[in-house]
Short mmCIF file of C-alpha atoms in Angstrom, two decimals:
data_model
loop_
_atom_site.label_atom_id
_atom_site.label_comp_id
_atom_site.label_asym_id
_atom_site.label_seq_id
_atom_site.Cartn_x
_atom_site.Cartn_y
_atom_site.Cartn_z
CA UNK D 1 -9.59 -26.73 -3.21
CA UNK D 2 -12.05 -24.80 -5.23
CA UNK D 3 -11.86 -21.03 -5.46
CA UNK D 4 -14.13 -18.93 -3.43
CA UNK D 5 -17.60 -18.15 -5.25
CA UNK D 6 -17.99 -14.47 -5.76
CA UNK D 7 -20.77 -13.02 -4.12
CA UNK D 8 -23.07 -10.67 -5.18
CA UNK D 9 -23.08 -6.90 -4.95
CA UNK D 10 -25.66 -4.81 -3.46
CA UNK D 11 -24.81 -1.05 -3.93
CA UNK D 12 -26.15 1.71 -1.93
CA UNK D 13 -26.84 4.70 -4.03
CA UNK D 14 -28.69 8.18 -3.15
CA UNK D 15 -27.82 11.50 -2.12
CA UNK D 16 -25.45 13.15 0.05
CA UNK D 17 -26.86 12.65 3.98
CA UNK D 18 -29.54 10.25 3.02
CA UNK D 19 -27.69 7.80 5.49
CA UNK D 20 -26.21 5.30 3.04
CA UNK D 21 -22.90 4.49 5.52
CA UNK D 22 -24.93 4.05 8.73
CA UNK D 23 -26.79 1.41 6.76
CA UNK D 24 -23.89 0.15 5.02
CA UNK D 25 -22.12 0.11 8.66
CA UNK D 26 -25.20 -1.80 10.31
CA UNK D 27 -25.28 -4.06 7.16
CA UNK D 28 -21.63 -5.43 7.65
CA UNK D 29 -22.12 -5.14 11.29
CA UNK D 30 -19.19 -3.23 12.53
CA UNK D 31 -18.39 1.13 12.09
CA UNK D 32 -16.34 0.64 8.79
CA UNK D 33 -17.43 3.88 6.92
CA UNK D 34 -17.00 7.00 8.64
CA UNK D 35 -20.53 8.70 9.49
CA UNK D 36 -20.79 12.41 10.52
CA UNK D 37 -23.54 14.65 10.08
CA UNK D 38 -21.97 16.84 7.79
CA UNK D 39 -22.99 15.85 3.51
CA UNK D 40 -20.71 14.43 1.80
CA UNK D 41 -18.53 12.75 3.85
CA UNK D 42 -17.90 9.56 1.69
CA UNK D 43 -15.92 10.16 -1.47
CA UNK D 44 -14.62 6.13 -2.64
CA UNK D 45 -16.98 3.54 -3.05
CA UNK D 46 -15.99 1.50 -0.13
CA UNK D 47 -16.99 -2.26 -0.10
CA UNK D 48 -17.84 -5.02 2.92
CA UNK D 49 -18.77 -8.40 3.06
CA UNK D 50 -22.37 -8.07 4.97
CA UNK D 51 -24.97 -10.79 6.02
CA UNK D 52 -28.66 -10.18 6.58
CA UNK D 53 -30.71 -12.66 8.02
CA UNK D 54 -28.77 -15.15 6.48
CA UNK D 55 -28.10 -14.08 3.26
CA UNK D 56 -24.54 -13.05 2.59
CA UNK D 57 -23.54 -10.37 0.15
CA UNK D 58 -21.24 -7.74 -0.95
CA UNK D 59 -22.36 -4.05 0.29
CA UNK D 60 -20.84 -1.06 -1.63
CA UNK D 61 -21.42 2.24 0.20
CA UNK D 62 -21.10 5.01 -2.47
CA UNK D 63 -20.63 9.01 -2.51
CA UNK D 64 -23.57 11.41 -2.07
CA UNK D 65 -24.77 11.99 -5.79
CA UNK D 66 -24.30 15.12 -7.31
CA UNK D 67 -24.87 16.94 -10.60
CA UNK D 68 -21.71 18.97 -11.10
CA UNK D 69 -19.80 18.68 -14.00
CA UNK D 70 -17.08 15.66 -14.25
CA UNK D 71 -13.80 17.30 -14.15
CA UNK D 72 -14.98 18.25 -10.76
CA UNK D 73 -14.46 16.22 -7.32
CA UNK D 74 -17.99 16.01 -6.79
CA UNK D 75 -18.76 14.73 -10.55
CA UNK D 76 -15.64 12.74 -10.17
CA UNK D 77 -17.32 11.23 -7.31
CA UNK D 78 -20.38 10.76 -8.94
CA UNK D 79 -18.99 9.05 -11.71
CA UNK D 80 -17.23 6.71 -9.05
CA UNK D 81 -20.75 5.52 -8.02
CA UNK D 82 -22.68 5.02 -11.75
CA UNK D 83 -19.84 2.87 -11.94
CA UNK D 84 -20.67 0.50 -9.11
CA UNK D 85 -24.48 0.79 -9.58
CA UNK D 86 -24.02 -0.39 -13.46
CA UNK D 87 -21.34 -3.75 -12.20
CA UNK D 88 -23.92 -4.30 -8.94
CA UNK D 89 -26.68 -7.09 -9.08
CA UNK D 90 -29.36 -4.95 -7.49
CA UNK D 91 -28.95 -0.98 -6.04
CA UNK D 92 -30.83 0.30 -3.15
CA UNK D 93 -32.02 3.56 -3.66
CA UNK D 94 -32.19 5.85 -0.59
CA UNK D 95 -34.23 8.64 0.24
CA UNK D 96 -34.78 10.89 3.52
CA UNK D 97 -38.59 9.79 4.61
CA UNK D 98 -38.29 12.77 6.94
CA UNK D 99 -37.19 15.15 4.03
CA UNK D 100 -39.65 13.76 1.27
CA UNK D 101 -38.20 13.44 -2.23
CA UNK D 102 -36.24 16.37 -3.19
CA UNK D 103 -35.54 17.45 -7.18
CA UNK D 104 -32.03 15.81 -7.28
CA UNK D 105 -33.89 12.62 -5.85
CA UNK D 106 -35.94 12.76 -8.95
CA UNK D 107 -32.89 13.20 -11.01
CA UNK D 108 -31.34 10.16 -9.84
CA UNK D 109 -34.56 8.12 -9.86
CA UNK D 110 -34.18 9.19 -13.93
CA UNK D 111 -30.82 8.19 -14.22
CA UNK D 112 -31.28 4.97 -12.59
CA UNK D 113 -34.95 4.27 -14.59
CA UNK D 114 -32.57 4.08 -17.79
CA UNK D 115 -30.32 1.22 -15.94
CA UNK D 116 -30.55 -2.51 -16.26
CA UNK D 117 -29.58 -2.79 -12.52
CA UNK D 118 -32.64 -4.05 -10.54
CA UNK D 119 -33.38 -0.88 -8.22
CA UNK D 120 -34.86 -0.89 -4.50
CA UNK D 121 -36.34 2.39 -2.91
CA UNK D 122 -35.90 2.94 1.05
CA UNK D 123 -37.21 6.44 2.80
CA UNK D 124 -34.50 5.87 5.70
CA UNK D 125 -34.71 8.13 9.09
CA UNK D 126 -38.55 6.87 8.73
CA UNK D 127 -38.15 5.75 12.80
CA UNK D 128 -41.43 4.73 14.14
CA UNK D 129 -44.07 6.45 11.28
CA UNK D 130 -41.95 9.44 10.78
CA UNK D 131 -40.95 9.07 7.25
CA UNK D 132 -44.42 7.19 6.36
CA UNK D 133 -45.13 10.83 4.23
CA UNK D 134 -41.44 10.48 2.53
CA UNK D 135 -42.01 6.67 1.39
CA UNK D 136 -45.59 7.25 0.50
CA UNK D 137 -44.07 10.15 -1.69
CA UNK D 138 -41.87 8.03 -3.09
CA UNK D 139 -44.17 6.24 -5.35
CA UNK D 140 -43.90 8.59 -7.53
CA UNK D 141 -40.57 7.92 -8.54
CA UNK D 142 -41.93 4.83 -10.41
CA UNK D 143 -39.39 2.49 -9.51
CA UNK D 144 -41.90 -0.09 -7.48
CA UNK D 145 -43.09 -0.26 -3.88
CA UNK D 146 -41.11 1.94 -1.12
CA UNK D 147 -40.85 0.79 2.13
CA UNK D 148 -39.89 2.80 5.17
CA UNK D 149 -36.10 1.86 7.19
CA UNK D 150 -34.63 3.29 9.99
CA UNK D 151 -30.78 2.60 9.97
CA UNK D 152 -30.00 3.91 12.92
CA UNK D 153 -32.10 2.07 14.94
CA UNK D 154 -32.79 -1.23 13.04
CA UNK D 155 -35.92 -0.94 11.69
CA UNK D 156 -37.65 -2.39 8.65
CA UNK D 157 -34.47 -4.70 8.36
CA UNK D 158 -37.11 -7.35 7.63
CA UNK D 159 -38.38 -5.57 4.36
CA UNK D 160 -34.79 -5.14 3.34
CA UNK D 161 -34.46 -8.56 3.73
CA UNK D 162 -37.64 -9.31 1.64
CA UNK D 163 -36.66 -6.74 -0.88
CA UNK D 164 -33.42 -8.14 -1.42
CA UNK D 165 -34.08 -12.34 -1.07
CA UNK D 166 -35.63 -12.12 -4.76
CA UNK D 167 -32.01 -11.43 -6.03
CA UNK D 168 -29.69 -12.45 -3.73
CA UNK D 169 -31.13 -16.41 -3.35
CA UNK D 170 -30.71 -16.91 -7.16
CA UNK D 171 -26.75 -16.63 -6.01
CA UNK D 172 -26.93 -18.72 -2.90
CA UNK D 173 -28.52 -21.43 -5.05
CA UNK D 174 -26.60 -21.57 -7.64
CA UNK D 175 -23.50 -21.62 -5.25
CA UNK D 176 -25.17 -24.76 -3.48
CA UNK D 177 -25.74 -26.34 -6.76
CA UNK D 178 -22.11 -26.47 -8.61
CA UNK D 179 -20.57 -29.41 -7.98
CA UNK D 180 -16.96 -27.90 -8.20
CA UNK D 181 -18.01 -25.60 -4.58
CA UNK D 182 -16.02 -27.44 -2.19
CA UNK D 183 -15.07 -26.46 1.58
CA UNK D 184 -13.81 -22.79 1.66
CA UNK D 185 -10.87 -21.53 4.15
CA UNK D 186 -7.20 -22.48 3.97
CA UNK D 187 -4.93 -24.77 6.23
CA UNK D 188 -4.25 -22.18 9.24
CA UNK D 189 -1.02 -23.95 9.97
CA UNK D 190 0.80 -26.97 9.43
CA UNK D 191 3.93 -28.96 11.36
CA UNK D 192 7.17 -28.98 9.94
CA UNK D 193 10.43 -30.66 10.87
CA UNK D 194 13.62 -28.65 11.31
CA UNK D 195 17.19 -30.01 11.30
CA UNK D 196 17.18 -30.72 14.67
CA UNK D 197 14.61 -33.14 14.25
CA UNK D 198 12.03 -30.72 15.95
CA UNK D 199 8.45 -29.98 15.07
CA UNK D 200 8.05 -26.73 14.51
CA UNK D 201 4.34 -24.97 13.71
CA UNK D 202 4.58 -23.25 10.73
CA UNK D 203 1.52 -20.74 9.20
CA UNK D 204 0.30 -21.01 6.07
CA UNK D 205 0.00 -17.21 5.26
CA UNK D 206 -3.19 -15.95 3.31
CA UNK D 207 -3.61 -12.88 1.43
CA UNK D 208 -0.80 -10.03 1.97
CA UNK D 209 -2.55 -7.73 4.02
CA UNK D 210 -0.83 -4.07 2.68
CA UNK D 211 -1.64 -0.55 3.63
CA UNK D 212 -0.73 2.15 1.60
CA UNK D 213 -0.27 5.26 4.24
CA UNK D 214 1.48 8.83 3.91
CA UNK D 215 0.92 12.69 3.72
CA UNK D 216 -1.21 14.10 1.88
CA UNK D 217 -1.07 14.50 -1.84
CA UNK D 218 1.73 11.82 -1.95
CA UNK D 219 -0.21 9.77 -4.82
CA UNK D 220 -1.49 6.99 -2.46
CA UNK D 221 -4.70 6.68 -4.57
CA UNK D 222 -3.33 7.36 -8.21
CA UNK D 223 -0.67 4.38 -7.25
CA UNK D 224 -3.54 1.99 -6.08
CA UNK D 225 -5.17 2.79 -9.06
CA UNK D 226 -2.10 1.93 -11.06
CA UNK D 227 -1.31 -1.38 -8.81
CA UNK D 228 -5.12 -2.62 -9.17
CA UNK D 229 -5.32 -1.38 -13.71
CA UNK D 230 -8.36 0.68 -12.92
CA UNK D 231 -9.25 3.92 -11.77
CA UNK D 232 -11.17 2.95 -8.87
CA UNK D 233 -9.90 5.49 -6.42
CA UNK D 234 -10.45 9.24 -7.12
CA UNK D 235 -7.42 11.20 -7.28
CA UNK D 236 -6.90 14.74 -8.61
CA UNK D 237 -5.01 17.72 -7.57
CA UNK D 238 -6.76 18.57 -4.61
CA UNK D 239 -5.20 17.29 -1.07
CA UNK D 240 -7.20 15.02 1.11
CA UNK D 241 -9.73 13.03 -1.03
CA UNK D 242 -9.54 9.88 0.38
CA UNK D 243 -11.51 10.14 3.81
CA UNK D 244 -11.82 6.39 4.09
CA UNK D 245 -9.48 3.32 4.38
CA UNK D 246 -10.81 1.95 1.41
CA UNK D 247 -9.98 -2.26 1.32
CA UNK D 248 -9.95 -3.67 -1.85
CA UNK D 249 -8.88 -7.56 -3.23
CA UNK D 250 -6.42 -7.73 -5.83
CA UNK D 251 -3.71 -10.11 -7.11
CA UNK D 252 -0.71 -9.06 -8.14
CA UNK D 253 1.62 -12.32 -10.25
CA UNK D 254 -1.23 -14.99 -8.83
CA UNK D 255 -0.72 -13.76 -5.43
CA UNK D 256 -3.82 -12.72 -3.26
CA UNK D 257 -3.53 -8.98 -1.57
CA UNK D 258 -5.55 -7.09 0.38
CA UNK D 259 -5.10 -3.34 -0.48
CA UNK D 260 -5.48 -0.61 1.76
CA UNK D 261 -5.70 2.92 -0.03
CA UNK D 262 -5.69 5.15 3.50
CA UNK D 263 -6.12 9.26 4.18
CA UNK D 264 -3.58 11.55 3.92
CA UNK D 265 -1.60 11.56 7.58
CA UNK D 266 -0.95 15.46 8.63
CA UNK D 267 0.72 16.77 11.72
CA UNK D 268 -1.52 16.54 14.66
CA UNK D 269 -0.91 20.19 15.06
CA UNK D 270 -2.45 21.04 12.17
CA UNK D 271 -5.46 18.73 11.92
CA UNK D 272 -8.32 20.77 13.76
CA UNK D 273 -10.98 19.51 11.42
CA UNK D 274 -13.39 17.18 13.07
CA UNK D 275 -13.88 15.17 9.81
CA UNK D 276 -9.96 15.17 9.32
CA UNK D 277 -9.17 13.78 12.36
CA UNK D 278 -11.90 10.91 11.84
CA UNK D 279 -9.61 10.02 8.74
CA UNK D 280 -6.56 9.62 10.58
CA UNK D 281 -8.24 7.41 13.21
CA UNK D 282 -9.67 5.38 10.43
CA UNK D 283 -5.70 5.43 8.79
CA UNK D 284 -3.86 4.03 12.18
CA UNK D 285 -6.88 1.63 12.42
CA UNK D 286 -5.72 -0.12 9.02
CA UNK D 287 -2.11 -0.33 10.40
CA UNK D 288 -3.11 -2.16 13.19
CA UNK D 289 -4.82 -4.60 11.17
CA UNK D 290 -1.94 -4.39 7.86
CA UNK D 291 0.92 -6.89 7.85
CA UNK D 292 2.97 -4.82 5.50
CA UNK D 293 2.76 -0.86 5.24
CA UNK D 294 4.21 1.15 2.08
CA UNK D 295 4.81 4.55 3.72
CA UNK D 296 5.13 6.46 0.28
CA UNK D 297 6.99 9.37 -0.10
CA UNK D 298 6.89 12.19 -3.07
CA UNK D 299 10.31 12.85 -4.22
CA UNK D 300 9.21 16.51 -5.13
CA UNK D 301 9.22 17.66 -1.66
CA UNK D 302 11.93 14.78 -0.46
CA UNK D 303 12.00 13.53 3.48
CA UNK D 304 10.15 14.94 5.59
CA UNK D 305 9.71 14.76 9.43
CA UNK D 306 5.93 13.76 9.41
CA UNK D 307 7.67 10.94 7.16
CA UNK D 308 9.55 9.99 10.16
CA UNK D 309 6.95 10.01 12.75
CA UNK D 310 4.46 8.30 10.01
CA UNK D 311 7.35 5.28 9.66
CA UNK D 312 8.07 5.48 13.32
CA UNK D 313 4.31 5.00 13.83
CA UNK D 314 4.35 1.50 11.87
CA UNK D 315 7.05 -0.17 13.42
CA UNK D 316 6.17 0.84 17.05
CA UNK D 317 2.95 -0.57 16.47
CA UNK D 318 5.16 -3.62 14.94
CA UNK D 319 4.33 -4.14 11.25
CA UNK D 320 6.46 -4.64 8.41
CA UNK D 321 7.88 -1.50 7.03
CA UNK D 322 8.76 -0.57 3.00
CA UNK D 323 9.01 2.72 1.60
CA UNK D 324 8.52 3.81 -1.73
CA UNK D 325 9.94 6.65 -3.59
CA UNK D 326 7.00 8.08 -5.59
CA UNK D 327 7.17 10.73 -8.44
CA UNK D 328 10.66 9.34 -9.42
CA UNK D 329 10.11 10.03 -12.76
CA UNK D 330 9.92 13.81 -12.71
CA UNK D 331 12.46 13.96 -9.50
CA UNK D 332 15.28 16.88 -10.08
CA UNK D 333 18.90 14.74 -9.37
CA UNK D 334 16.99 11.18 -8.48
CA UNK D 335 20.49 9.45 -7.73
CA UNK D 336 21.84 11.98 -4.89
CA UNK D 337 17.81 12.56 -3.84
CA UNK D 338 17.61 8.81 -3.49
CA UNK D 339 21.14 8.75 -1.58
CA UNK D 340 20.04 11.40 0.74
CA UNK D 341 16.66 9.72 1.71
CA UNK D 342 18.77 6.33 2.50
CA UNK D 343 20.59 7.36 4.66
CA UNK D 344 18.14 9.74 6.35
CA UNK D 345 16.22 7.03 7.41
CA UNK D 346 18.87 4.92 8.30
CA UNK D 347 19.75 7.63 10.81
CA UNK D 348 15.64 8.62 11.78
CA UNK D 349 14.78 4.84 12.08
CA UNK D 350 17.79 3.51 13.92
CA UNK D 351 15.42 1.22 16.06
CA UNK D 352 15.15 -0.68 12.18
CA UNK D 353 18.35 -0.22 9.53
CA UNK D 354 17.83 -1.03 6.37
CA UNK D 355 13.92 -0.51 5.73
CA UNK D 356 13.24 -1.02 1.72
CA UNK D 357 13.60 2.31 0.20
CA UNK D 358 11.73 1.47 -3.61
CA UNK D 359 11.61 3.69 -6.54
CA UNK D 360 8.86 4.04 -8.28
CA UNK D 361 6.02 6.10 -10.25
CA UNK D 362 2.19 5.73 -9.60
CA UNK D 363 1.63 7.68 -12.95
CA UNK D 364 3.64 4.97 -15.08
CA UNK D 365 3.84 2.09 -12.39
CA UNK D 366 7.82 1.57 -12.76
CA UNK D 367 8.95 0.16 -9.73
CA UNK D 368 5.40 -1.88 -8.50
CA UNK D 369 7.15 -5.12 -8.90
CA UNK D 370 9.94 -4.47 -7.37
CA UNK D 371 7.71 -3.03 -4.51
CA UNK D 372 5.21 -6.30 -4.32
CA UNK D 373 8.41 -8.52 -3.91
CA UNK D 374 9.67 -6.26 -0.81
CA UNK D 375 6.50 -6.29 0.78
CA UNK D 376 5.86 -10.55 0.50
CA UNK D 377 9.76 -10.51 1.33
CA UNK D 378 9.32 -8.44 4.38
CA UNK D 379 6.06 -10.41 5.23
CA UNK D 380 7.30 -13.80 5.18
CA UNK D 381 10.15 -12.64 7.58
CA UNK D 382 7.67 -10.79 9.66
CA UNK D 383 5.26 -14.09 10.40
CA UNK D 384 8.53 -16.42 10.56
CA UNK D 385 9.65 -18.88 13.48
CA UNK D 386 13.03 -19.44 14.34
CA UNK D 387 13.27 -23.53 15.07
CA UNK D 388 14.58 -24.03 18.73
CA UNK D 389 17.37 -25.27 18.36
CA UNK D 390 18.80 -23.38 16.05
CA UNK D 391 17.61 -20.35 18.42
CA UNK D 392 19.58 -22.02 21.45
CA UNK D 393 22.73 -22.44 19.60
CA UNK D 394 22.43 -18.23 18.60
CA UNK D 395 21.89 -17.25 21.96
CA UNK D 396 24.76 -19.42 23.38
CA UNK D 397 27.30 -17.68 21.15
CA UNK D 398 26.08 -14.54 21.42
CA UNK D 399 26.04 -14.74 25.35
CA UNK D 400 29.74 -16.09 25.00
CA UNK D 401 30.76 -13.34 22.09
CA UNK D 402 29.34 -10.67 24.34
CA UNK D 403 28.37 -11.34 28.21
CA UNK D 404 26.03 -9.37 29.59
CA UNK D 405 27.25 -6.84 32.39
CA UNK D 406 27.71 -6.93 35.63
CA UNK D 407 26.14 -3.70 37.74
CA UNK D 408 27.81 -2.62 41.33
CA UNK D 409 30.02 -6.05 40.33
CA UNK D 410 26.85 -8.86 40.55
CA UNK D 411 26.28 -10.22 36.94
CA UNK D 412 23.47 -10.66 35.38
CA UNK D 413 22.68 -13.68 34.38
CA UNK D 414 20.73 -14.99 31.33
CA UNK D 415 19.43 -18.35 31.10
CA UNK D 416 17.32 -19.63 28.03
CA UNK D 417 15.34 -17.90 25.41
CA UNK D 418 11.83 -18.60 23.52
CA UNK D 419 10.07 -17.45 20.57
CA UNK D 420 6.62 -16.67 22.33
CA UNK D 421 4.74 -15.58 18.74
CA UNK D 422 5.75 -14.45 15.03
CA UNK D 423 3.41 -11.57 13.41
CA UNK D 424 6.05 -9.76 14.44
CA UNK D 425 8.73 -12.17 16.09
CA UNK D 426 8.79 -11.63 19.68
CA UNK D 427 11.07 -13.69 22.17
CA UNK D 428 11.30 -14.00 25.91
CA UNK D 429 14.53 -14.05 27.33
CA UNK D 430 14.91 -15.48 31.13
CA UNK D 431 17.54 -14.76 33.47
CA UNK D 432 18.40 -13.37 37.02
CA UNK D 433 18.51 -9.72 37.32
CA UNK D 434 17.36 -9.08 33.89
CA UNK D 435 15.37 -6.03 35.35
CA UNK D 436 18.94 -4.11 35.28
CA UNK D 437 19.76 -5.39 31.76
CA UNK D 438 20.75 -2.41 29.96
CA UNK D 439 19.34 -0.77 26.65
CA UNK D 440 22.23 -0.92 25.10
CA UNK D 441 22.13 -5.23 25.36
CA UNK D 442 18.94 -5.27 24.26
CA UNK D 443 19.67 -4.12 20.97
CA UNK D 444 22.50 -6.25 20.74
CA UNK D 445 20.35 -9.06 21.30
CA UNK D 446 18.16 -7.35 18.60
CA UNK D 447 20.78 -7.17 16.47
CA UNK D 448 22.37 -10.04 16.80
CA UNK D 449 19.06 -12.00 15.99
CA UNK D 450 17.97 -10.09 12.78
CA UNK D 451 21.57 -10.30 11.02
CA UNK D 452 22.14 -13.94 12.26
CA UNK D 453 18.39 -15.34 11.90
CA UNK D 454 18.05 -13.36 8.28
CA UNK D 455 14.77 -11.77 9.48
CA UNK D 456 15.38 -8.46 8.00
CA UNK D 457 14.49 -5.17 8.68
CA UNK D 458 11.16 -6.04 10.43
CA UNK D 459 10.57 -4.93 14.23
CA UNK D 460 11.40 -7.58 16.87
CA UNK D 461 10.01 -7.78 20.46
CA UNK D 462 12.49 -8.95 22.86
CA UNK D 463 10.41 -9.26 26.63
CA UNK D 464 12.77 -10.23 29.53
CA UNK D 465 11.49 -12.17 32.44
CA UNK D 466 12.43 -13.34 35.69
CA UNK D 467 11.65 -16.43 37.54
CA UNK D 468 9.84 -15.59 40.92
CA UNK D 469 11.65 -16.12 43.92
CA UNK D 470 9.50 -18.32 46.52
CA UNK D 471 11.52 -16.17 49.70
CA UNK D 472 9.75 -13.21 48.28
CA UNK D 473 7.53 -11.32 50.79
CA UNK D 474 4.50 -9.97 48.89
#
C-alpha cells in the first residue's frame, strides 16, 4: 500500500482579530481553534485537514501578526507564522472589511509582496455589503483582486473556493495521475486464532495517538519541540503560551504519532480567566480523544497535588497513563527525587500501581526513547483482547483462589465473564447478587487480571451484571 499523498497547505495569515480561526474553524468544519473576542488569542500555528467544495487541503491558522521585536512572545509568534506562510502553497491574507486596511495591514501586505508564496486577500466580517468599503480599499495593497467573506456566517465561500481552485487542483491532479496512488486507509481489524483454536478480532492499531498534558511551565512545548527536531512550538520563560491543543504528525523510529502539545492545567481555583479556562477545556478535550497521555512533571518543583488530580484525571477518563520526569538534568539529588516521586504515586494512584515514571530532559532530549517505547508499550496493552478461553480459565481460578463473600450468610454467586471492548479493556462479569459485591472484590478481580493477563498499568473497567428475573414485578 502506497503512502498517503501530502496535501497542500493553505495558511491563514493577517492580524490579530481579523477572524483567521473562525474561518479556519468553518474551513475544517468543526470548533478546533479557540475563538474569543479578545486579540490575540492564537499563539501556535495550529493545522487541520479542511475540504471546500470538494477540494481537500491542509489549513494552518496562524498568530495575529505583530511588529515587536523577536526575543519577544509576540515577535516570537510572529516569526512562528513567516514560517508557515514561506513552507505553504498559497496564504490567504485577511483583513477586517468593517475596519478598512489599517498601517500594520500595509506592513504585512509589504512583507508578504517580497514572498514567493502565492497570496489571496479576503476583507472578512464583510456580512451582507458591510465590508464592500474595506475590500474595495484593499486594492491598494497590490496583491490582486479582493473579495469580500463573512466567516461567521458563510458567505463568499464560493470566491474562496474560486480563489483557491487555481492552486489547489494542480495537487488533486497530479495525485490522480501517479500511478503508484493506490487505495488509502489501513486494515481496521483482522481475525486471529488463539490456542484454543478460537477466532479472536484483533485491531490493527494506526498512529499512536499521544497527548502531552501538565502544569504550567513544565516544558510541554520545548519537549515537543525536541521530540518533533524543530522549533515549531513557542516556548520561553513566560507561563501559559500554549492556548491551543496543537496536533501535529510525526514519526518517531518509522512509527506514525499523533502529537498533542496541550495548555498548561492549573487548579480550578485559580483559573478565573475566561480565555484560561477555554484552554483547559480544549486540554481535557485532547484526553478524551489521546490513547496515551505523558503527564510531565518538572523535577525543580517535584510532585505536586495538581500532578495528582491531572494523572487521576487521565485514567478516570480511561487512557493510558506515563509520566515523565522533565528537567532531570539540572535536578538537585535526581536518585532520592526520583525515589520519592515513585512511590508518591504509587500511593496517590493506587486505583493504577506501577504507572511509567521516565526520566528525561526536553532541553537535551535524554530519555525520549525510552519514553516512545512506554507509551507504544502501554498502548498496545491498552487496545488488547484477552482470547476467551484463556479469560475463562483466569476467572475459574481466581473464583476458586478467592470466593466471593457471602452477605447476612447468602453467597454471591458469579457465573461467567466477557471482554465487552479493548481501548481500555473493559469486562462484564455475570452473577447472582452481584449488586452486593464488595469494592474490595472488585479490585481483586482488577488485580488479578492485570498481573495475570500482563496488561500493565493501564485502567480496566470491570461492569457487573445480573440476569433479570422473569418473577420480577415491575
Amino acid at each position: 500500500m502506497s503512502p498517503k499523498r501530502p496535501l497542500p497547505v493553505v495558511v491563514i495569515v493577517g492580524r490579530p482579530n481579523v477572524g483567521k480561526s473562525t474561518l479556519f474553524n468553518r474551513l475544517v468544519g468543526r470548533r478546533l481553534a479557540l475563538v474569543d473576542d479578545q486579540p490575540g488569542v492564537t499563539r501556535d500555528r495550529r493545522e487541520a485537514e479542511a475540504s471546500l467544495l470538494g477540494l481537500d487541503f491542509k489549513v494552518i491558522d496562524t498568530a495575529g501578526f505583530e511588529t515587536e521585536a523577536e526575543p519577544t512572545l509576540p515577535g516570537r509568534m510572529r516569526a512562528q507564522t513567516q514560517a508557515a506562510v514561506r513552507a505553504a502553497d498559497v496564504a490567504l491574507f485577511l483583513i477586517d472589511g468593517r475596519a478598512g486596511l489599517t498601517p500594520l495591514d500595509r506592513e504585512i501586505a509589504d512583507w508578504l509582496r517580497g514572498l514567493d508564496t502565492p497570496i489571496l486577500v479576503a476583507a472578512n466580517k464583510a456580512e451582507g455589503r458591510a465590508g464592500e468599503a474595506g475590500r474595495l480599499e484593499a486594492y491598494e495593497l497590490g496583491l490582486g483582486d479582493p473579495f469580500a467573506l463573512s466567516a461567521e456566517h458563510g458567505e463568499g465561500i464560493v470566491d474562496l473556493f474560486d480563489g483557491l481552485r487555481e492552486y489547489l487542483e494542480k495537487d488533486r491532479d497530479a495525485a490522480q495521475e501517479d500511478p503508484e496512488a493506490g487505495p488509502e486507509g489501513p486494515e481496521l481489524e483482522h481475525v486471529e486464532v488463539d490456542p484454543d483454536g478460537e477466532e479472536v478480532v484483533v485491531e490493527t492499531l494506526g498512529p499512536l495517538k499521544l497527548a502531552i498534558v501538565g502544569r504550567p511551565n513544565a516544558g510541554k512545548s520545548t519537549l515537543v519541540n525536541q521530540m518533533i527536531g524543530e522549533e515549531r512550538m513557542i516556548t520561553g520563560p513566560e507561563a501559559g503560551i500554549t492556548r491551543d491543543a496543537i496536533h501535529l504528525d510525526w514519526a518517531w523510529q518509522g512509527r506514525e504519532v499523533q502529537l498533542v502539545d496541550t495548555a498548561g492545567l492549573r487548579k480550578k481555583a485559580k483559573v478565573d480567566d475566561r480565555l484560561e479556562k477555554m484552554s483547559s477545556v480544549d486540554t481535557k478535550r485532547a484526553i478524551d480523544r489521546a490513547e496515551v497521555v505523558c503527564l510531565l512533571l518538572d523535577a525543580t518543583r517535584g510532585l505536586e497535588a495538581q500532578d495528582l488530580r491531572i494523572a487521576d484525571q487521565v485514567l478516570q477518563e480511561g487512557r493510558a497513563l506515563v509520566i515523565g520526569l522533565n528537567k532531570w538534568d539540572v535536578a538537585d539529588n535526581p536518585s532520592a527525587l526520583y525515589n520519592g516521586i515513585r512511590g508518591a504515586l504509587d500511593e496517590g494512584l493506587a486505583q493504577v500501581k506501577g504507572v511509567p515514571l521516565i526520566a528525561v530532559s526536553a532541553k537535551t532530549g535524554k530519555g525520549i526513547d525510552q519514553l516512545m517505547q512506554a507509551a507504544f508499550e502501554l498502548r498496545d496493552k491498552w487496545a488488547s483482547r484477552v482470547p476467551t478461553g484463556l479469560l475463562n480459565r483466569w476467572f475459574d481460578d481466581a473464583i476458586d483462589a478467592h470466593p466471593p463473600p457471602a452477605p447476612k450468610g447468602i453467597r454471591i454467586k458469579l457465573r461467567y465473564i466477557t471482554q465487552a471492548k479493548s481501548r481500555p479493556p473493559a469486562f462484564v462479569l455475570f452473577g447472582t447478587r452481584v449488586d452486593k459485591l464488595p469494592t474490595s472484590y472488585h479490585r481483586y478481580l482488577i488485580n488479578s487480571l492485570r498481573r495475570d493477563m500482563d496488561l500493565g498499568p493501564i485502567p480496566i473497567r470491570l461492569i457487573t451484571r445480573a440476569p433479570k428475573n422473569p418473577f420480577h414485578r415491575k
